[in-house]
Coordinates of C-alpha atoms and ligand atoms in Angstrom, one line a residue:
M1 CA -3.2 29.1 -9.9
D2 CA -3.3 27.2 -6.6
K3 CA -2.4 23.6 -7.5
R4 CA -3.7 22.4 -4.1
Q5 CA -7.2 23.1 -5.4
L6 CA -6.9 20.8 -8.5
K7 CA -8.9 17.6 -8.8
F8 CA -7.2 14.2 -8.5
N9 CA -6.4 13.5 -12.1
S10 CA -4.8 17.0 -12.5
K11 CA -2.9 16.5 -9.2
A12 CA -1.5 13.2 -10.4
I13 CA 0.2 15.1 -13.3
H14 CA 0.8 18.6 -11.9
G15 CA 0.6 18.3 -8.1
G16 CA 3.7 19.9 -6.5
Q17 CA 5.4 20.1 -9.8
A18 CA 7.0 23.1 -11.6
P19 CA 9.3 23.1 -14.7
D20 CA 13.0 22.8 -13.7
K21 CA 14.6 26.1 -12.9
A22 CA 17.8 25.5 -15.0
Y23 CA 16.4 24.8 -18.5
G24 CA 12.7 24.5 -18.0
A25 CA 12.7 20.7 -18.3
V26 CA 9.1 19.5 -18.0
M27 CA 10.1 16.4 -16.1
P28 CA 12.4 17.0 -13.2
P29 CA 15.9 15.9 -14.2
I30 CA 17.5 12.9 -12.5
Y31 CA 19.9 14.8 -10.2
Q32 CA 22.4 12.0 -10.0
T33 CA 24.6 13.8 -7.5
S34 CA 25.6 13.3 -3.9
T35 CA 26.6 16.8 -3.1
Y36 CA 26.1 20.5 -4.2
A37 CA 28.5 23.4 -4.6
Q38 CA 28.4 26.1 -1.9
T39 CA 29.7 29.6 -2.6
T40 CA 30.6 30.1 1.1
P41 CA 29.9 27.7 4.0
G42 CA 26.1 27.5 4.1
G43 CA 25.8 29.4 0.8
H44 CA 23.8 26.9 -1.2
M45 CA 20.6 26.7 -3.2
G46 CA 18.6 24.6 -0.8
Y47 CA 20.5 21.4 -1.3
M48 CA 23.7 20.3 0.5
Y49 CA 23.9 16.5 0.6
S50 CA 21.6 14.0 -1.1
R51 CA 20.8 11.9 1.9
S52 CA 19.2 15.0 3.4
A53 CA 17.5 16.1 0.2
N54 CA 17.8 15.8 -3.5
P55 CA 15.8 17.8 -6.1
T56 CA 14.4 14.7 -7.9
R57 CA 13.3 13.2 -4.6
T58 CA 11.8 16.5 -3.6
A59 CA 9.7 16.6 -6.8
L60 CA 8.4 13.1 -5.9
E61 CA 7.8 13.9 -2.3
D62 CA 5.8 17.0 -3.3
S63 CA 3.8 14.9 -5.7
L64 CA 3.1 12.3 -3.0
A65 CA 1.9 15.0 -0.6
S66 CA -0.3 16.4 -3.3
I67 CA -2.1 13.2 -4.4
E68 CA -2.7 12.1 -0.8
N69 CA -4.1 15.5 0.2
G70 CA -1.3 15.9 2.7
T71 CA 1.2 18.6 3.4
F72 CA 4.5 16.7 3.7
G73 CA 5.8 13.8 1.7
M74 CA 8.8 11.5 2.4
A75 CA 10.3 9.0 0.0
F76 CA 12.3 5.9 1.2
G77 CA 14.3 3.1 -0.3
S78 CA 11.3 0.7 0.1
G79 CA 7.9 0.4 1.6
I80 CA 9.4 -1.4 4.5
A81 CA 11.9 1.4 5.0
A82 CA 9.0 3.8 5.3
I83 CA 7.3 1.5 7.9
D84 CA 10.7 1.3 9.7
A85 CA 10.8 5.1 9.9
V86 CA 7.3 5.2 11.5
M87 CA 8.3 2.4 14.0
K88 CA 11.3 4.5 15.1
L89 CA 8.8 7.0 16.6
M90 CA 8.1 4.2 19.2
N91 CA 9.9 3.8 22.5
P92 CA 10.4 0.6 24.6
G93 CA 7.1 -0.3 26.3
D94 CA 4.9 1.4 23.7
E95 CA 2.1 -0.7 22.2
V96 CA 0.9 -1.0 18.7
I97 CA -2.4 -2.3 17.5
A98 CA -2.2 -3.7 13.9
T99 CA -4.6 -5.3 11.4
S100 CA -4.4 -9.1 11.8
D101 CA -4.1 -10.2 8.1
I102 CA -1.4 -7.7 7.4
Y103 CA 1.3 -7.7 4.7
G104 CA 3.9 -10.4 5.6
G105 CA 6.8 -8.0 5.6
S106 CA 5.1 -5.6 7.9
Y107 CA 4.4 -8.5 10.3
R108 CA 8.0 -9.6 10.1
I109 CA 9.5 -6.1 10.9
F110 CA 7.1 -5.7 13.8
R111 CA 7.6 -9.1 15.4
K112 CA 11.2 -9.9 14.4
I113 CA 12.8 -6.4 14.8
Y114 CA 10.7 -4.1 16.9
E115 CA 9.6 -6.6 19.5
K116 CA 13.3 -7.0 20.3
Y117 CA 13.4 -3.3 21.2
G118 CA 10.5 -3.7 23.6
V119 CA 7.6 -2.5 21.4
V120 CA 4.5 -4.6 22.1
F121 CA 2.2 -5.6 19.2
H122 CA -1.4 -6.7 19.1
F123 CA -2.9 -8.1 15.9
V124 CA -6.7 -7.8 15.7
G125 CA -9.4 -8.2 13.1
M126 CA -10.4 -4.6 12.6
Q127 CA -13.8 -5.0 11.0
D128 CA -15.2 -4.9 14.6
L129 CA -14.1 -1.8 16.4
E130 CA -14.6 -3.5 19.8
E131 CA -11.6 -5.7 19.0
I132 CA -9.4 -2.6 18.8
K133 CA -11.0 -1.0 21.9
A134 CA -10.2 -4.2 23.9
K135 CA -6.5 -3.7 23.3
V136 CA -6.3 0.1 23.9
N137 CA -4.5 1.1 27.1
S138 CA -2.4 4.0 28.3
N139 CA 0.7 2.5 26.5
T140 CA -1.0 2.4 23.1
K141 CA 0.9 4.7 20.8
L142 CA 0.0 3.6 17.3
I143 CA -2.8 2.0 15.4
W144 CA -1.6 0.5 12.1
V145 CA -4.3 -0.2 9.5
E146 CA -4.1 -2.0 6.2
T147 CA -7.3 -1.8 4.1
P148 CA -8.2 -3.6 1.9
T149 CA -6.3 -6.2 3.8
N150 CA -3.9 -8.6 2.2
P151 CA -4.9 -11.2 1.0
M152 CA -8.4 -11.4 2.6
M153 CA -9.6 -8.1 1.1
N154 CA -11.4 -7.1 4.3
I155 CA -12.2 -3.4 4.6
V156 CA -11.4 -1.4 7.8
D157 CA -13.6 1.6 8.4
I158 CA -10.9 4.3 8.5
K159 CA -13.1 7.1 9.7
R160 CA -14.4 5.1 12.7
V161 CA -10.9 3.9 13.7
S162 CA -9.6 7.5 13.4
Q163 CA -12.3 8.7 15.9
L164 CA -11.2 6.0 18.3
A165 CA -7.5 6.9 17.9
K166 CA -8.2 10.7 18.3
K167 CA -10.3 10.0 21.5
H168 CA -7.3 8.2 23.1
H169 CA -4.6 10.4 21.5
I170 CA -3.1 7.5 19.6
L171 CA -1.2 8.0 16.4
F172 CA -3.0 6.5 13.4
A173 CA -1.3 5.2 10.3
V174 CA -2.9 3.6 7.2
D175 CA -1.0 1.5 4.7
N176 CA -2.6 2.7 1.5
T177 CA -0.7 0.5 -0.9
F178 CA -3.6 -1.6 -2.1
A179 CA -6.2 1.2 -2.5
T180 CA -4.0 4.1 -3.7
P181 CA -5.1 7.7 -3.3
Y182 CA -7.2 7.2 -6.5
L183 CA -9.6 5.0 -4.5
Q184 CA -9.3 6.3 -0.9
L185 CA -7.8 9.2 0.9
P186 CA -6.9 8.2 4.5
L187 CA -5.7 11.7 5.6
D188 CA -9.1 13.1 4.6
L189 CA -10.8 10.3 6.7
G190 CA -8.7 11.2 9.8
A191 CA -5.5 9.3 9.6
D192 CA -2.2 11.0 10.8
I193 CA 0.1 9.0 8.5
V194 CA -0.3 7.4 5.1
M195 CA 2.2 4.9 4.1
H196 CA 2.9 3.4 0.6
S197 CA 4.8 0.7 -1.0
A198 CA 5.2 2.8 -4.1
T199 CA 6.7 -0.4 -5.6
K200 CA 3.2 -1.4 -6.4
Y201 CA 0.5 0.9 -8.0
L202 CA 2.2 4.3 -7.6
G203 CA 5.2 3.1 -9.6
G204 CA 2.9 0.8 -11.5
H205 CA 5.4 -0.8 -13.9
S206 CA 7.2 -3.4 -11.7
D207 CA 10.5 -1.7 -12.3
V208 CA 11.3 0.0 -9.0
V209 CA 11.2 -0.6 -5.2
L210 CA 10.3 2.5 -3.2
G211 CA 8.4 3.6 -0.1
A212 CA 6.6 6.7 1.0
L213 CA 5.0 8.5 3.9
V214 CA 2.6 11.4 3.8
V215 CA 1.4 13.5 6.8
K216 CA -0.3 16.8 7.4
D217 CA 1.0 17.8 10.8
K218 CA 4.3 19.8 10.8
D219 CA 5.6 18.4 14.1
L220 CA 5.1 14.8 13.0
A221 CA 6.7 15.6 9.6
D222 CA 9.7 17.1 11.4
Q223 CA 10.1 14.0 13.5
L224 CA 9.9 11.8 10.4
Y225 CA 12.2 14.0 8.3
F226 CA 14.7 13.7 11.2
I227 CA 14.5 9.9 11.1
Q228 CA 14.7 9.8 7.3
N229 CA 17.9 11.8 7.4
A230 CA 19.3 10.3 10.6
S231 CA 18.7 6.7 9.7
G232 CA 19.3 7.3 6.0
A233 CA 16.9 4.8 4.3
I234 CA 16.3 7.1 1.3
C235 CA 15.7 6.3 -2.3
G236 CA 17.9 7.4 -5.2
P237 CA 17.1 10.0 -7.8
M238 CA 16.6 7.5 -10.6
D239 CA 14.0 5.6 -8.6
S240 CA 12.4 8.8 -7.5
F241 CA 12.0 9.7 -11.2
L242 CA 10.5 6.4 -12.1
V243 CA 7.8 6.6 -9.4
L244 CA 7.0 10.3 -10.3
R245 CA 6.6 9.1 -13.9
G246 CA 4.3 6.3 -12.7
I247 CA 2.1 8.6 -10.7
K248 CA 1.4 10.7 -13.8
T249 CA -0.8 7.8 -15.2
L250 CA -2.1 6.5 -11.9
H251 CA -5.6 7.6 -12.4
V252 CA -6.0 6.1 -15.9
R253 CA -4.3 2.9 -14.9
M254 CA -6.5 2.6 -11.8
Q255 CA -9.6 3.1 -13.8
R256 CA -8.7 0.2 -16.0
H257 CA -7.5 -2.0 -13.1
C258 CA -10.9 -1.5 -11.5
E259 CA -12.8 -2.4 -14.6
N260 CA -10.7 -5.5 -15.2
G261 CA -10.9 -6.4 -11.5
R262 CA -14.7 -6.3 -11.6
A263 CA -14.8 -8.6 -14.7
V264 CA -12.3 -11.1 -13.3
A265 CA -14.0 -11.2 -9.9
Q266 CA -17.4 -11.8 -11.5
F267 CA -16.0 -14.6 -13.7
L268 CA -14.5 -16.4 -10.7
A269 CA -17.7 -15.9 -8.6
D270 CA -19.8 -17.5 -11.4
H271 CA -17.4 -20.4 -11.9
P272 CA -18.6 -23.8 -10.6
K273 CA -15.1 -24.9 -9.6
I274 CA -14.5 -21.9 -7.4
D275 CA -15.6 -21.9 -3.8
K276 CA -14.8 -18.4 -2.5
V277 CA -13.9 -15.1 -4.0
Y278 CA -12.7 -12.2 -1.9
W279 CA -13.3 -8.8 -3.5
P280 CA -14.9 -5.9 -1.7
G281 CA -17.1 -4.9 -4.7
F282 CA -19.5 -7.8 -4.2
P283 CA -22.7 -6.6 -2.5
D284 CA -22.5 -9.7 -0.2
H285 CA -18.9 -8.9 0.9
P286 CA -19.2 -8.4 4.6
N287 CA -17.7 -4.9 4.5
H288 CA -19.2 -3.8 1.2
E289 CA -21.0 -0.9 2.6
V290 CA -17.9 0.5 4.3
A291 CA -16.0 0.0 1.0
K292 CA -18.7 1.9 -0.9
E293 CA -18.5 4.7 1.6
Q294 CA -14.7 5.2 1.8
M295 CA -13.5 4.0 -1.6
K296 CA -14.3 5.3 -5.1
D297 CA -14.2 1.9 -6.7
F298 CA -13.2 -1.6 -5.5
G299 CA -9.7 -2.2 -7.0
A300 CA -8.1 -5.1 -8.8
M301 CA -6.8 -7.2 -5.9
I302 CA -8.8 -10.5 -5.7
S303 CA -8.2 -13.7 -3.7
F304 CA -10.0 -16.9 -4.4
V305 CA -10.2 -20.5 -3.2
P306 CA -10.9 -23.4 -5.6
K307 CA -13.7 -25.8 -4.5
G308 CA -12.3 -28.7 -2.3
G309 CA -8.8 -27.4 -3.1
D310 CA -5.6 -27.9 -1.1
Y311 CA -2.1 -26.6 -1.2
Q312 CA -1.2 -28.7 -4.3
D313 CA -4.3 -27.7 -6.2
A314 CA -3.5 -24.0 -5.8
I315 CA 0.1 -24.6 -6.8
K316 CA -1.1 -26.4 -10.0
I317 CA -3.4 -23.6 -10.9
V318 CA -0.8 -20.9 -10.6
E319 CA 1.7 -23.0 -12.5
R320 CA -0.8 -23.4 -15.4
L321 CA -1.4 -19.7 -15.8
Q322 CA 0.3 -18.2 -18.9
L323 CA -0.8 -14.5 -19.1
F324 CA -0.8 -14.0 -15.3
T325 CA 2.8 -14.2 -14.2
L326 CA 3.5 -16.2 -11.0
A327 CA 5.4 -13.6 -9.0
E328 CA 5.5 -11.7 -5.7
S329 CA 4.3 -8.1 -5.7
L330 CA 1.3 -6.5 -7.2
G331 CA 0.0 -3.2 -8.8
G332 CA 1.9 -3.3 -12.1
V333 CA 0.4 -3.0 -15.5
E334 CA 0.8 -6.8 -16.0
S335 CA -1.4 -9.3 -14.2
L336 CA 0.3 -11.3 -11.5
A337 CA -0.8 -14.3 -9.5
G338 CA 0.6 -15.5 -6.1
H339 CA 0.1 -18.2 -3.6
P340 CA 0.1 -16.5 -0.2
A341 CA 0.7 -19.7 1.9
S342 CA 4.0 -20.4 0.2
M343 CA 5.0 -16.9 -1.0
S344 CA 3.9 -13.5 0.5
H345 CA 2.6 -15.0 3.8
S346 CA 5.0 -17.9 4.3
G347 CA 6.6 -16.0 7.2
I348 CA 3.4 -16.0 9.2
P349 CA 2.8 -19.2 11.2
K350 CA 0.2 -21.5 9.6
E351 CA -2.3 -21.4 12.6
E352 CA -2.1 -17.6 12.7
R353 CA -2.5 -17.5 8.9
E354 CA -5.6 -19.7 8.9
K355 CA -7.1 -17.9 11.9
S356 CA -7.5 -14.9 9.6
G357 CA -8.7 -17.1 6.7
V358 CA -5.5 -17.4 4.6
V359 CA -5.9 -21.1 3.8
D360 CA -3.4 -23.2 1.9
A361 CA -5.5 -23.3 -1.3
M362 CA -5.9 -19.5 -1.6
I363 CA -4.6 -17.8 -4.7
R364 CA -4.2 -14.0 -4.9
L365 CA -4.5 -12.1 -8.1
S366 CA -3.2 -8.6 -9.0
V367 CA -5.3 -7.9 -12.1
G368 CA -3.4 -5.8 -14.6
I369 CA -4.6 -3.6 -17.5
E370 CA -4.5 -6.1 -20.3
D371 CA -7.8 -7.1 -22.1
S372 CA -10.0 -8.7 -19.6
D373 CA -11.2 -11.3 -22.1
D374 CA -7.7 -12.6 -22.4
L375 CA -7.2 -12.7 -18.6
I376 CA -10.4 -14.6 -18.1
A377 CA -9.5 -17.1 -20.9
D378 CA -6.2 -17.7 -19.1
L379 CA -7.9 -18.2 -15.7
R380 CA -10.5 -20.5 -17.3
R381 CA -7.8 -22.7 -18.9
A382 CA -5.9 -22.9 -15.6
I383 CA -8.9 -23.7 -13.5
E384 CA -10.6 -26.2 -15.9
H385 CA -7.4 -27.6 -17.4
Ligands
PLP401 C1 4.7 -4.6 -0.8 C2 4.0 -4.1 0.4 C3 4.7 -3.5 1.5 C4 6.3 -3.4 1.5 O1 6.8 -2.6 0.5 P1 8.2 -2.8 -0.2 O2 8.2 -1.7 -1.2 O3 8.2 -4.2 -0.8 O4 9.2 -2.7 0.8 C5 4.0 -3.0 2.5 N1 2.7 -3.1 2.6 C6 2.0 -3.6 1.6 C7 0.5 -3.7 1.6 C8 2.6 -4.2 0.5 O5 1.9 -4.7 -0.5

């Protein structure tokens, strides 16, 4: 049976997986080893040293490639380490065009680390393709897209950006952390690289930090495998195992995340004390049509702004929440709330933040898979107090 032909739910469980060769273990063992016995120099069974490759990590990397409809998967110690590996493809003078309301840590590594090495970054609102076109020149080497964006929940049209990137021979990467391959498949839509913070939905249980890249092209994969081994930002076997375990329930979790996300978004939109709700599932969301086209559903990441609210009002609401945990991160089974201005996006200067709409009063929710009635009751109590 060709497992590449399986549908998504089956791939989440079986993609790239085979029972362990030694004893038939159905889950790949956690190969907690740094090195592997050789019978003669070079006489090994495919593994020599665990920075280069480890069987538990390989099982995860094959699963990642499978669920993203890619060919090659690479797992790293964190999402940022995966981004770092992509950035190491750049040379001084190369230019990168990135989504303006991007994950704070991505912005930080771009501006604070890679600018120092002569890489030039342009941050643009990517809902309008013209904004990207305006920054393209002969030095442009990479377009970096996040969609839905964080925390504005804007949607970037992956297919149209990929057409632009192909026309100008620019590498095109999509951070698929928020959507997951359950909702959208960037490689199918023309991206060259898919990146994940598997810390979020892929792991899904808030118990591991891990990053991933998936590509289709062999040459690109070879370059990235070289960087992965040469720079060494790999993840350990235990963490690989945890994410592999998480992926096996990704589709059922995502289905419930999306149901709960819809219920919570609707509750907030109907509430008289709420001014704005950002969620791509609303028909009046500016990019709703694109979201409908490229996503299977609309996810469970929601941002909202209380009416007439300021920095302190947002802080008070998040402090009053009892079922939503006030915490960084997202994508776990439990619901989390965050205050971008003081937490995830505090590293982005206020003017730059507000230019893309991230006001001081904004609250971001990662809606979990509890009962939505309980989540709504918690929000109602915190908002109405
Ligand atoms: C969390 C996150 C990252 C960074 O991943 P880590 O695993 O925390 O290093 C990158 N992009 C997005 C969209 C994220 O949410």
